Short mmCIF file of C-alpha atoms and ligand atoms in Angstrom, two decimals:
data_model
loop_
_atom_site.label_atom_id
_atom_site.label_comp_id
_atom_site.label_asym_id
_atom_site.label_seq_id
_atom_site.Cartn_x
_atom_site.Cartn_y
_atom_site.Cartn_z
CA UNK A 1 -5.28 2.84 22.60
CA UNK A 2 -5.10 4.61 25.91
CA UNK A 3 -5.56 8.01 26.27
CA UNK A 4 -2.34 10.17 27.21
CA UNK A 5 -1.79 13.41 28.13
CA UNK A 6 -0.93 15.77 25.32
CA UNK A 7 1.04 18.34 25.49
CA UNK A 8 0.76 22.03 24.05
CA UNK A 9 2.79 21.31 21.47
CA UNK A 10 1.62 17.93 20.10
CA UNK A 11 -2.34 19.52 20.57
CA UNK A 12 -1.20 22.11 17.79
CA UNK A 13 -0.34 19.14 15.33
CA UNK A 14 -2.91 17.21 16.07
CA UNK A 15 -4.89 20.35 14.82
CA UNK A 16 -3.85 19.43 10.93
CA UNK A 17 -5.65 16.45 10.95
CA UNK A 18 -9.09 17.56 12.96
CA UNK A 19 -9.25 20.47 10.42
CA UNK A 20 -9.10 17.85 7.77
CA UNK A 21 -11.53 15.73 9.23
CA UNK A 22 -13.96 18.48 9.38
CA UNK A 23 -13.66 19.28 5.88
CA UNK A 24 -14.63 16.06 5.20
CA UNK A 25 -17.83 15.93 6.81
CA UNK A 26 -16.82 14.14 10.12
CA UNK A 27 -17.54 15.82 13.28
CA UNK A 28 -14.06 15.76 15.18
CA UNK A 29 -14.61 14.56 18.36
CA UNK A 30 -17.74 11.78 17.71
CA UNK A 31 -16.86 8.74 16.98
CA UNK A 32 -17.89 6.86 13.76
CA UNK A 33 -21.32 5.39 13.86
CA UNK A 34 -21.61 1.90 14.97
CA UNK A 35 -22.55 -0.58 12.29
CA UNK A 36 -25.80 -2.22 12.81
CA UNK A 37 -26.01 -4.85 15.07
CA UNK A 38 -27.28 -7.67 12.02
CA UNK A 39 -26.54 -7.16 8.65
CA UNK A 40 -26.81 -9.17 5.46
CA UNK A 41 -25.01 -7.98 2.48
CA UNK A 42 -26.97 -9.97 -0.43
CA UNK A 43 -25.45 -9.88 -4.15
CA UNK A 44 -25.54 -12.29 -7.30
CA UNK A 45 -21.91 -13.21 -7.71
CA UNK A 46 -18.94 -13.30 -4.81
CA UNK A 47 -15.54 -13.98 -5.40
CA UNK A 48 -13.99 -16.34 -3.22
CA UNK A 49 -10.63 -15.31 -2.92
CA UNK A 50 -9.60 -18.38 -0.70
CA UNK A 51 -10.13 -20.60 -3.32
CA UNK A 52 -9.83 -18.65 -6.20
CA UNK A 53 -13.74 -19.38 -7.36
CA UNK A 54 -16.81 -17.47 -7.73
CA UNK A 55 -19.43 -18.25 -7.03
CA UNK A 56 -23.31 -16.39 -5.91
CA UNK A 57 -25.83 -15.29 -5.05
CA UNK A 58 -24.65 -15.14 -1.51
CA UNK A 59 -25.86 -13.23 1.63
CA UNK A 60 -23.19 -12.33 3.77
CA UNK A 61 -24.53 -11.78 7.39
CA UNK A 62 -22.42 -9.69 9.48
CA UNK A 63 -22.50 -9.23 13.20
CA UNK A 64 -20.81 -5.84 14.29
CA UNK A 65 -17.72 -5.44 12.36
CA UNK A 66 -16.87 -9.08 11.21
CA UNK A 67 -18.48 -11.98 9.08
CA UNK A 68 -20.30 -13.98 11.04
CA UNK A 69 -21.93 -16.27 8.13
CA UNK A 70 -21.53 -16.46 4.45
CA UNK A 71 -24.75 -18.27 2.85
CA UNK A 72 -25.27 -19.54 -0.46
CA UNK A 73 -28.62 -18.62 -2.12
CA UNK A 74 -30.90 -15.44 -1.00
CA UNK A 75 -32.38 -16.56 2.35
CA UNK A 76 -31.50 -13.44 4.50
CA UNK A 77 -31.41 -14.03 8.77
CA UNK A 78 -34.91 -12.45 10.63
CA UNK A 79 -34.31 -9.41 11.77
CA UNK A 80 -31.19 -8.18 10.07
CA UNK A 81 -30.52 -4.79 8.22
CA UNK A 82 -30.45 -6.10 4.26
CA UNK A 83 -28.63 -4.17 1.90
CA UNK A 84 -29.34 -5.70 -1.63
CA UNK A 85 -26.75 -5.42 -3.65
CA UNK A 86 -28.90 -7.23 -6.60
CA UNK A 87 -26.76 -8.52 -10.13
CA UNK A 88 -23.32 -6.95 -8.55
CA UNK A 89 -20.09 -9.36 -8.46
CA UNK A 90 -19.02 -8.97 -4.51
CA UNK A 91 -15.52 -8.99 -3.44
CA UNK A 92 -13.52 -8.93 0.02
CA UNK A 93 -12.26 -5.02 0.43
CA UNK A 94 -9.15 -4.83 -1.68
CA UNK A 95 -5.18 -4.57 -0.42
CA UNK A 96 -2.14 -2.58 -1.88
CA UNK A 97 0.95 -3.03 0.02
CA UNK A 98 2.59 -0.28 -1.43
CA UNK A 99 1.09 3.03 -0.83
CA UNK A 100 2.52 6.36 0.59
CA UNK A 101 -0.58 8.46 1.58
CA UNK A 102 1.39 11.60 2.41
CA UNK A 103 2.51 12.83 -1.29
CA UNK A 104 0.37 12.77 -4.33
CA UNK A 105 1.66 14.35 -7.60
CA UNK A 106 -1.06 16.83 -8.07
CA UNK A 107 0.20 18.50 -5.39
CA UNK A 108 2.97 19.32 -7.69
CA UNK A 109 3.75 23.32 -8.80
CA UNK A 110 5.43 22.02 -12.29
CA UNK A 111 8.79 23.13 -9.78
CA UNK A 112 10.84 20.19 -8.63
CA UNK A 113 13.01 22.64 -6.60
CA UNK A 114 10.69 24.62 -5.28
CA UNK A 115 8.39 22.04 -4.06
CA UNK A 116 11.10 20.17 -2.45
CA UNK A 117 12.34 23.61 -0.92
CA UNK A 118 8.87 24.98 0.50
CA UNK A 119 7.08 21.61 1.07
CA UNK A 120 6.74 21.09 4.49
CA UNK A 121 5.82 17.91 6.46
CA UNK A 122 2.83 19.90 7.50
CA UNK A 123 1.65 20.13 4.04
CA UNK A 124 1.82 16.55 3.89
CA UNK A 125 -0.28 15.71 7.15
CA UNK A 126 -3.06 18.33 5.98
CA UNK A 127 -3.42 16.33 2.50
CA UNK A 128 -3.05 12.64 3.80
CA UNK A 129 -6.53 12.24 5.15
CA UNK A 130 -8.22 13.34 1.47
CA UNK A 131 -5.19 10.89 0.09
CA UNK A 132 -6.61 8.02 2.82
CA UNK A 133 -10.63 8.59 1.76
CA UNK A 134 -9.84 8.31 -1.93
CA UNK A 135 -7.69 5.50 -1.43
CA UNK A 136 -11.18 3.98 0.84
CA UNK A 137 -13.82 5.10 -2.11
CA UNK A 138 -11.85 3.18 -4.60
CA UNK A 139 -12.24 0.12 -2.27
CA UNK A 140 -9.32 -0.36 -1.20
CA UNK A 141 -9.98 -1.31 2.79
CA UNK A 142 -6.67 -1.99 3.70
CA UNK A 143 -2.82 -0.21 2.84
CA UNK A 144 0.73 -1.14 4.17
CA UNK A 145 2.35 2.61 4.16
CA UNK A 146 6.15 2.37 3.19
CA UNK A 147 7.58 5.46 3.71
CA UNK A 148 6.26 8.65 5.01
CA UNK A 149 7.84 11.77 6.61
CA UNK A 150 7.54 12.80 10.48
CA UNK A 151 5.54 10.06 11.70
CA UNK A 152 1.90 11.51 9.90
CA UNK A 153 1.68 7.47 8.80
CA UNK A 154 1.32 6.57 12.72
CA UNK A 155 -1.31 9.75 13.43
CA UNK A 156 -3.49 9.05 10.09
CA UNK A 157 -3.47 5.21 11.03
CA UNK A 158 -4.46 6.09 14.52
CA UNK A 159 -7.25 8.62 13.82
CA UNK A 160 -8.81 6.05 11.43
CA UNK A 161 -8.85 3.32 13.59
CA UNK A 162 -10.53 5.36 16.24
CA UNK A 163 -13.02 6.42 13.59
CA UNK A 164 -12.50 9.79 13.80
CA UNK A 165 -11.50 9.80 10.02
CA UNK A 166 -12.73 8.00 7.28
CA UNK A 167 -9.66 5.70 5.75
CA UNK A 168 -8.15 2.56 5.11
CA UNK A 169 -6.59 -0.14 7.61
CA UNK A 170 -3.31 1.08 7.49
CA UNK A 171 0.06 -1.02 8.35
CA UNK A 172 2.41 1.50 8.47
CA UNK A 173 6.65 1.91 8.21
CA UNK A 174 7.55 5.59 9.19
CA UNK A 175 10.80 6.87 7.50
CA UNK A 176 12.13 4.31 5.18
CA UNK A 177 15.71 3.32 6.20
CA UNK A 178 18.35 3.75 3.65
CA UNK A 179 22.29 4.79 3.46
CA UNK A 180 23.92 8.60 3.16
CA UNK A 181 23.18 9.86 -0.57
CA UNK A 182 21.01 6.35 -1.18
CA UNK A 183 17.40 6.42 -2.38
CA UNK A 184 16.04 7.36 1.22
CA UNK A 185 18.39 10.40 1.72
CA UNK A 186 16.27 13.40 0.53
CA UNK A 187 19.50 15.94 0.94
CA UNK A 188 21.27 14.02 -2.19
CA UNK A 189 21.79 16.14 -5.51
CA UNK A 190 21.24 19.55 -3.19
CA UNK A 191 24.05 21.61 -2.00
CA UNK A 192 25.93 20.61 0.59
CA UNK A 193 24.39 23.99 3.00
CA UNK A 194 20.98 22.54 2.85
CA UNK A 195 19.80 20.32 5.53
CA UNK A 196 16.44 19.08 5.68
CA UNK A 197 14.57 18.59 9.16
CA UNK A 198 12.56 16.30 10.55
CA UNK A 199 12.62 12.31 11.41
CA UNK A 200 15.12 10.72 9.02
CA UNK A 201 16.11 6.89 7.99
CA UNK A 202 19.58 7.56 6.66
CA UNK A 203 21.48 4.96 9.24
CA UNK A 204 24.97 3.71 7.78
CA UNK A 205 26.48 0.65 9.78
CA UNK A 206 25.28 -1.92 11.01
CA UNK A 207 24.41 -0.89 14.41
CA UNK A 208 23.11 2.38 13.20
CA UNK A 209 21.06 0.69 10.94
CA UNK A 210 19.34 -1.55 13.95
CA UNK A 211 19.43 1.44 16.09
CA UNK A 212 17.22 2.88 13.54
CA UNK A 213 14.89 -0.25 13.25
CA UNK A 214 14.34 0.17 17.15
CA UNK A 215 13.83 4.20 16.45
CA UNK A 216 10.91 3.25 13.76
CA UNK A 217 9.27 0.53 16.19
CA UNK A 218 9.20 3.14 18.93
CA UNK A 219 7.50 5.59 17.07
CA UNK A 220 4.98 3.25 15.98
CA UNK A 221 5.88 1.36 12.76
CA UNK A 222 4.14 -1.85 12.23
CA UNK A 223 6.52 -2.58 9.36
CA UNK A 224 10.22 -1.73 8.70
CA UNK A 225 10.79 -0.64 4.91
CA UNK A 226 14.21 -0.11 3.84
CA UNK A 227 16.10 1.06 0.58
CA UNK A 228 18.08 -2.26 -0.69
CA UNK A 229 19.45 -0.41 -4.13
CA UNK A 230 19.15 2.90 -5.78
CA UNK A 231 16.04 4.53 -6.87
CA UNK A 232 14.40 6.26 -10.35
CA UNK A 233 12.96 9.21 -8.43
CA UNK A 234 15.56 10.37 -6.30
CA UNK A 235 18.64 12.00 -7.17
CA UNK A 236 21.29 9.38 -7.12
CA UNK A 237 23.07 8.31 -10.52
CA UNK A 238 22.28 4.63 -10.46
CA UNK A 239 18.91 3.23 -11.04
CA UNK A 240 19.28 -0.04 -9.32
CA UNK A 241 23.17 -0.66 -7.38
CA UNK A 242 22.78 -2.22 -3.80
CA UNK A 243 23.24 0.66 -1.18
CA UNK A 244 23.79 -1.42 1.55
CA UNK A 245 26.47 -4.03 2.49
CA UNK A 246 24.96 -7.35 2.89
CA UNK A 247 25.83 -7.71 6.59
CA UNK A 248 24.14 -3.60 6.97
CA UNK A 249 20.67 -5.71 5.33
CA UNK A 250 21.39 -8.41 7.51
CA UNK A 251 21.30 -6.25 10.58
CA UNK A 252 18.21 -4.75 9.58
CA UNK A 253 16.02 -7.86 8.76
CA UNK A 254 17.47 -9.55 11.96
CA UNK A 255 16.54 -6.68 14.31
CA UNK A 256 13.23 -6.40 12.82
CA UNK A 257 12.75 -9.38 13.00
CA UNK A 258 12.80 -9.60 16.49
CA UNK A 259 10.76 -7.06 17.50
CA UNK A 260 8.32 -8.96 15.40
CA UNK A 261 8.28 -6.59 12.36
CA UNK A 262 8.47 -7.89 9.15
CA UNK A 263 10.69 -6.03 6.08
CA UNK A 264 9.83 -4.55 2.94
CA UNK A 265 12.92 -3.76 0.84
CA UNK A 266 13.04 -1.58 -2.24
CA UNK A 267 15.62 -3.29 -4.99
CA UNK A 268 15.53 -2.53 -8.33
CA UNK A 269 18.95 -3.93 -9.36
CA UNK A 270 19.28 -8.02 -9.67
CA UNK A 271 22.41 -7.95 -7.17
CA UNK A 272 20.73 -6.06 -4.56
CA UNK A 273 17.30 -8.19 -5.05
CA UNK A 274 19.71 -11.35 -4.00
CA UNK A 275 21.21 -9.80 -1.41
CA UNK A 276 17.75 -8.41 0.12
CA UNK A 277 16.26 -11.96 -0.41
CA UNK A 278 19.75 -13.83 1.37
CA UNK A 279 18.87 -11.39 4.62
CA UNK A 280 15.52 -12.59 4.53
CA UNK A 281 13.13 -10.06 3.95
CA UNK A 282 9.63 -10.63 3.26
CA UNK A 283 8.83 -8.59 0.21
CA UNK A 284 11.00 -6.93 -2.20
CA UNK A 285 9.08 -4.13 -3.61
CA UNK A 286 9.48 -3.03 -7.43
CA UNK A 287 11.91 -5.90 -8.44
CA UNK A 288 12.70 -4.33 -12.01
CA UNK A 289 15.58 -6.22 -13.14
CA UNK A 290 15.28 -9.82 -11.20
CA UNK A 291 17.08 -12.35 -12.79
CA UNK A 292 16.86 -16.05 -12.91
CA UNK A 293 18.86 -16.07 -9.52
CA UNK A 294 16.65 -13.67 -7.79
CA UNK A 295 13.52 -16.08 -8.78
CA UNK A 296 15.07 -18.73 -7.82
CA UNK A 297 15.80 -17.34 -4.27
CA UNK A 298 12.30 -15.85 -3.91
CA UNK A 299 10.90 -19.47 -4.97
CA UNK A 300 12.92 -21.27 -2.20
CA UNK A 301 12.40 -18.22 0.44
CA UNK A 302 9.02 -17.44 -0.46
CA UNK A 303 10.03 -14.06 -0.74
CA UNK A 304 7.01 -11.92 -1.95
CA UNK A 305 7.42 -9.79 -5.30
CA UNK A 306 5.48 -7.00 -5.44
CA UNK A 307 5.92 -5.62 -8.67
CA UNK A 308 4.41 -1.54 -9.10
CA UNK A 309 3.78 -2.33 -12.92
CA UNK A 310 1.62 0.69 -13.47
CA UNK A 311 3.63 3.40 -12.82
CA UNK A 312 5.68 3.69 -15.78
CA UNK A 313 2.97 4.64 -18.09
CA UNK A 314 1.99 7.66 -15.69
CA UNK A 315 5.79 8.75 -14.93
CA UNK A 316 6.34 8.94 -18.87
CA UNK A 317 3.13 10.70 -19.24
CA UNK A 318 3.49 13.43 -16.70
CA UNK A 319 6.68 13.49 -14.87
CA UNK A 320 8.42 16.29 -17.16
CA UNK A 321 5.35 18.40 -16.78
CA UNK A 322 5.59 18.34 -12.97
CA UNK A 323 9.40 19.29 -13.57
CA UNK A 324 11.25 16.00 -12.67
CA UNK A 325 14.55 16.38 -13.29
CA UNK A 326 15.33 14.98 -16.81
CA UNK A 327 17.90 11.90 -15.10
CA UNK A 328 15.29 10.70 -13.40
CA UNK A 329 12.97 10.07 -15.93
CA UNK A 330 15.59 8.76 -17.73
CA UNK A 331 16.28 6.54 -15.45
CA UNK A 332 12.53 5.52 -15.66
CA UNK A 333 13.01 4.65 -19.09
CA UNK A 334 15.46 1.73 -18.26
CA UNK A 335 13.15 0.54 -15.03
CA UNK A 336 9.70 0.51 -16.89
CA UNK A 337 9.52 -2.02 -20.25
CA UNK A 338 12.48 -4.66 -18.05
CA UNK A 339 10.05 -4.30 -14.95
CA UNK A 340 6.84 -5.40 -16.89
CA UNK A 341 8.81 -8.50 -19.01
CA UNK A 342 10.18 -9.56 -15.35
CA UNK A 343 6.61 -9.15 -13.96
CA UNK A 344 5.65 -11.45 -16.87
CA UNK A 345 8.40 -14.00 -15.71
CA UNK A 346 7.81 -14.09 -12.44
CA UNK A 347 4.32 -15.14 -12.72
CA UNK A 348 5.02 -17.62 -15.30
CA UNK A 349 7.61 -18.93 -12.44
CA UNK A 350 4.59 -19.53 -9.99
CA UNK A 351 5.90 -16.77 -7.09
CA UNK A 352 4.18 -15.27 -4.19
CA UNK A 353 3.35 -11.94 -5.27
CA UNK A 354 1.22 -9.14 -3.93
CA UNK A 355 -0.38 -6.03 -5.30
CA UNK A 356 1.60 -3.09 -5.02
CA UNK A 357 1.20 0.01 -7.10
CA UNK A 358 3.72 2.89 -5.29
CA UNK A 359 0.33 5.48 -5.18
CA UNK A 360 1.67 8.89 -4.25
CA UNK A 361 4.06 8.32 -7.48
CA UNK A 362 0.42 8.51 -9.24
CA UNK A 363 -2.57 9.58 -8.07
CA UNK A 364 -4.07 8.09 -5.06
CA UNK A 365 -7.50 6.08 -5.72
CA UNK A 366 -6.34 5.15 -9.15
CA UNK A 367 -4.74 1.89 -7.36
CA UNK A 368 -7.75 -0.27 -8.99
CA UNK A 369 -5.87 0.43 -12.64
CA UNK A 370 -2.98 -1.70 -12.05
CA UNK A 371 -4.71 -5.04 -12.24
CA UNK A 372 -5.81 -4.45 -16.17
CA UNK A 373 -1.85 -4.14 -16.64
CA UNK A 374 -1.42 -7.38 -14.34
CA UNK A 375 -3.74 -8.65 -16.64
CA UNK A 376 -1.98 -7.54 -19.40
CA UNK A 377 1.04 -8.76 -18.14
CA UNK A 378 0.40 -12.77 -17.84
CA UNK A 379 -1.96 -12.74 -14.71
CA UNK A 380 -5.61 -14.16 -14.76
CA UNK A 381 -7.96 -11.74 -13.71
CA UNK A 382 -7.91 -14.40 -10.30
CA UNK A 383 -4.60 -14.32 -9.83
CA UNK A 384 -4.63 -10.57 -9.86
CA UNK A 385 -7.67 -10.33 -7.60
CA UNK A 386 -6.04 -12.47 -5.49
CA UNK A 387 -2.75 -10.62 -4.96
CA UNK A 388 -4.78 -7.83 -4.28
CA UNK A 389 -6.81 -9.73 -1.32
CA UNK A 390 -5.82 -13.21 -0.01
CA UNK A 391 -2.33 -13.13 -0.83
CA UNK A 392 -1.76 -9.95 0.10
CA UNK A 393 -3.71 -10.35 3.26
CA UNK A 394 -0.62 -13.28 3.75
CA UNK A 395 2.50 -10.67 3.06
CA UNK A 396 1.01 -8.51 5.29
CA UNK A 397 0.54 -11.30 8.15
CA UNK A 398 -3.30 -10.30 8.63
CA UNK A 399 -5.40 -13.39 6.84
CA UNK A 400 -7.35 -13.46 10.33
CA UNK A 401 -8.33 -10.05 9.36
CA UNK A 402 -8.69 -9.37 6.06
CA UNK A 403 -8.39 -10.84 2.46
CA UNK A 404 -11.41 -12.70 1.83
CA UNK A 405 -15.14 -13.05 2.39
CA UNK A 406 -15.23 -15.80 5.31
CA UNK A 407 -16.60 -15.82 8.83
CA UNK A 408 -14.51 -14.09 11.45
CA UNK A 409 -12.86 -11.89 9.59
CA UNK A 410 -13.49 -8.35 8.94
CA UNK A 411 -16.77 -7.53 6.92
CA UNK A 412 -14.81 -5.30 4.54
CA UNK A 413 -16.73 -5.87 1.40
CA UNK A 414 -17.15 -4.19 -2.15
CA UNK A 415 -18.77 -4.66 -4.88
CA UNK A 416 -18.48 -3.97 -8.78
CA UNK A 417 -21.06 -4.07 -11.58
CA UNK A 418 -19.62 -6.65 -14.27
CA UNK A 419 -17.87 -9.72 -14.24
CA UNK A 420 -14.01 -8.24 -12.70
CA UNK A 421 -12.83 -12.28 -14.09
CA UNK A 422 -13.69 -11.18 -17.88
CA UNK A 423 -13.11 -7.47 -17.24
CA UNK A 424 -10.79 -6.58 -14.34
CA UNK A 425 -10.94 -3.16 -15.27
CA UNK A 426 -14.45 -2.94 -13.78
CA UNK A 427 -12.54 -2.49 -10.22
CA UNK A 428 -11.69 0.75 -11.45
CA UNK A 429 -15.49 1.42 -10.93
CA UNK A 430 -16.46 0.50 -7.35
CA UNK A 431 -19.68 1.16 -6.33
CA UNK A 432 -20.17 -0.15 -3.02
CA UNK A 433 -17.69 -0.01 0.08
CA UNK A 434 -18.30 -1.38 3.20
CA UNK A 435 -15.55 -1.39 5.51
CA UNK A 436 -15.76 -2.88 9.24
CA UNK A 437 -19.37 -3.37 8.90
CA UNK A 438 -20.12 0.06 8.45
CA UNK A 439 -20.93 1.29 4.44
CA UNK A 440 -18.32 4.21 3.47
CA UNK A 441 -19.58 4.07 0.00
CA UNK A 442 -23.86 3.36 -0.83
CA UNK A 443 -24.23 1.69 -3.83
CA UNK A 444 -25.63 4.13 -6.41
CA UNK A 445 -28.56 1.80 -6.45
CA UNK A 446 -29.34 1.40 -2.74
CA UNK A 447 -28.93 4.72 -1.94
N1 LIG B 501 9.45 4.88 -5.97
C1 LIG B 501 10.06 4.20 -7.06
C2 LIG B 501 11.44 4.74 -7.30
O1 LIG B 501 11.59 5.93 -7.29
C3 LIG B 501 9.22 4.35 -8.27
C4 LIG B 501 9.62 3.53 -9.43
C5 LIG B 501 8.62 3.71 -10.49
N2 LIG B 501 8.92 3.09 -11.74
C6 LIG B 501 8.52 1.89 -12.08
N3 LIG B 501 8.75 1.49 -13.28
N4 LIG B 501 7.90 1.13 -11.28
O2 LIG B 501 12.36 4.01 -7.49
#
């Protein structure tokens, strides 16, 4: 990253996230320590995610930020810094590709309206880097951001990866891309004299639309997300109808496409799943009501499905107390028991599909308690694990990077007490989070 001049005005917003970072015990301007030059990480059980085995004990000896060796047995390399992680089950650093680190519902006043009249994108950026360590404590080393106001994705995902905030490896999107009054268009259901500021992705037409992908790449997105059908929590009456013409998704997947981006859609609706697949996208996130067609397509497109199968138990469970306007939630109600039996048939059909839980809906850091529903839901504990790791690592085009405990990639490790292939609910519990080399989370036991 090189170092440009900043102007008056982009010094004061920078200012949100340094007061952020003091709070959270990071000096501002030093970098992050520098992991130790040798380390081995030794623990009883690992979880190779490559080949969906475990196996242990294993000492992982890391140079600098990346594997260098992964040994079988205890022998530990002369020299090294050992941290011992002794009966714990070790795992690469886990994925979710479906995250939005700049809202959290506890930030909610129990006023829909109000909050979405007084909220500012400021607000947002001051939260995100709590939103960012929480998401890191629970383990999860790597995010793909879809969606996020004013471009705070780019700055978080910057600041971490200079170290000057602790946080996930972030892929990020910057506005999501949708139509006028579609899932994307936050002015829908208000009057017609309120306009909302800021960076927006409501592009109709097909060469809006691509002027829009080129708008998102400039401003730093790593990943083009766009709204494919309707939404539950948005003001629109449909739950799940296509919002875009099949030549507007077209448009979009080509163009991203060429700037080497690849496209996350958000479908709900069967029709609009097709049509997202046909343009070519490389996810389609939530998939609710998929049909046999829409399988079918993903199958012979390898198309990933990333299904956000926790959510509905937390949006039934709280939503009316943080004032959600009663449509939506009913609208939840047809999304939530369909989206679960579809998850159930879309494993059964063998697709690619990644772990994606929509955090910000619920609370961030409480990613880890999707896989006991995944579980619940016709996955192996494996297959779960591995959506959240080596597969995911795949969607996201970063398997020399992530995804697994193997030499050369990063040494993002953590590590759970418990068997997670009996129990997968023990992820919810992570004691131990390394990421890049560097520990963001001591074992209870080593420390
Ligand atoms: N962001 C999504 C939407 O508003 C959340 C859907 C949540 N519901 C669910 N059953 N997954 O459309």
């Amino acid at each position: 990253m090189s170092v440009r001049p900043v102007s008056f005005r982009r010094a004061l917003c920078a200012g949100a996230l340094f007061v952020l970072a003091a709070g959270a015990g990071v000096a501002q301007d030093a970098p992050a320590a520098p992991p130790a030059a040798l380390t081995a990480v030794k623990a009883a059980h690992w979880i190779d995610t490559e080949s969906g085995r475990e196996r242990g004990p294993v000492v992982v000896v890391i140079k600098g930020e990346r594997i260098a060796e992964v040994r079988a047995g205890a022998d530990v390399p002369a020299g090294a810094t050992v941290i011992d992680l002794g009966d714990a089950t070790l795992l690469p650093g886990l994925i979710d590709v479906h995250v939005h680190l700049t809202s959290d519902p506890t930030t909610s006043t129990g006023n829909y309206y109000r909050d979405a009249l007084t909220r500012s994108a400021m607000d947002d950026a001051v939260l995100a880097p709590t939103l960012a360590r929480r998401t890191l404590d629970a383990g999860f080393t790597t995010v793909r951001n879809v969606g996020a106001p004013a471009y705070i994705d780019v700055a978080l995902r910057d600041a971490i990866d200079r170290g000057q905030i602790p946080g996930p490896r972030m892929l990020v999107a910057t506005v999501a891309i949708g139509s006028t009054g579609g899932h994307a268009d936050d002015s829908t259901g208000f009057s017609p004299d309120i306009t909302f500021g800021g960076p927006s992705g409501v592009a109709d037409g097909v060469d809006a639309v691509r002027a829009k992908v080129r708008e998102n790449v400039k401003r730093g997105a790593d990943v083009i997300k766009f709204m494919a059908s309707a939404g539950v929590l948005s003001n629109e009456a449909s739950v799940g109808a296509p919002q875009y013409s099949q030549a507007e998704m077209d448009a979009i997947v080509d163009e991203a496409h060429r700037w080497g981006k690849k496209v996350a859609a958000h479908a709900h609706g069967a029709e609009a799943i097709d049509m997202a697949i046909r343009a070519g996208v490389d996810s389609v996130e939530h998939c609710s009501f998929i049909d046999a067609e829409g399988l079918k397509l993903a199958k012979a497109r390898g198309t990933y499905l990333d299904f956000d199968i926790y959510n509905d138990d937390y949006i039934l469970a709280e939503y009316a107390k943080l004032g959600t306007p009663p449509a939506q939630i009913a609208k939840e109600k047809l999304v939530g028991r369909v989206q679960r039996e579809n998850f159930r048939k879309a494993v059964q059909a063998g697709e690619k599909m990644a772990f994606a839980t929509d955090a910000g809906v619920y609370p961030h850091g409480w990613n880890a308690r999707q896989f006991a529903k995944m579980v619940q839901w016709g996955m192996t504990p494996m297959q779960a694990i591995q959506s959240a790791t080596w597969n995911a690592a795949d969607l996201l085009g970063w398997r020399d990077r992530v995804g697994a405990i193997k030499p050369g990639l990063y040494a993002d490790l953590v590590a759970v007490k418990g068997d997670p292939l009996k129990d997968v609910s023990v992820l919810e519990h992570v004691d131990f989070v390394m990421k890049g080399g560097r520990v963001d989370k001591p074992d209870a036991a080593a420390r």
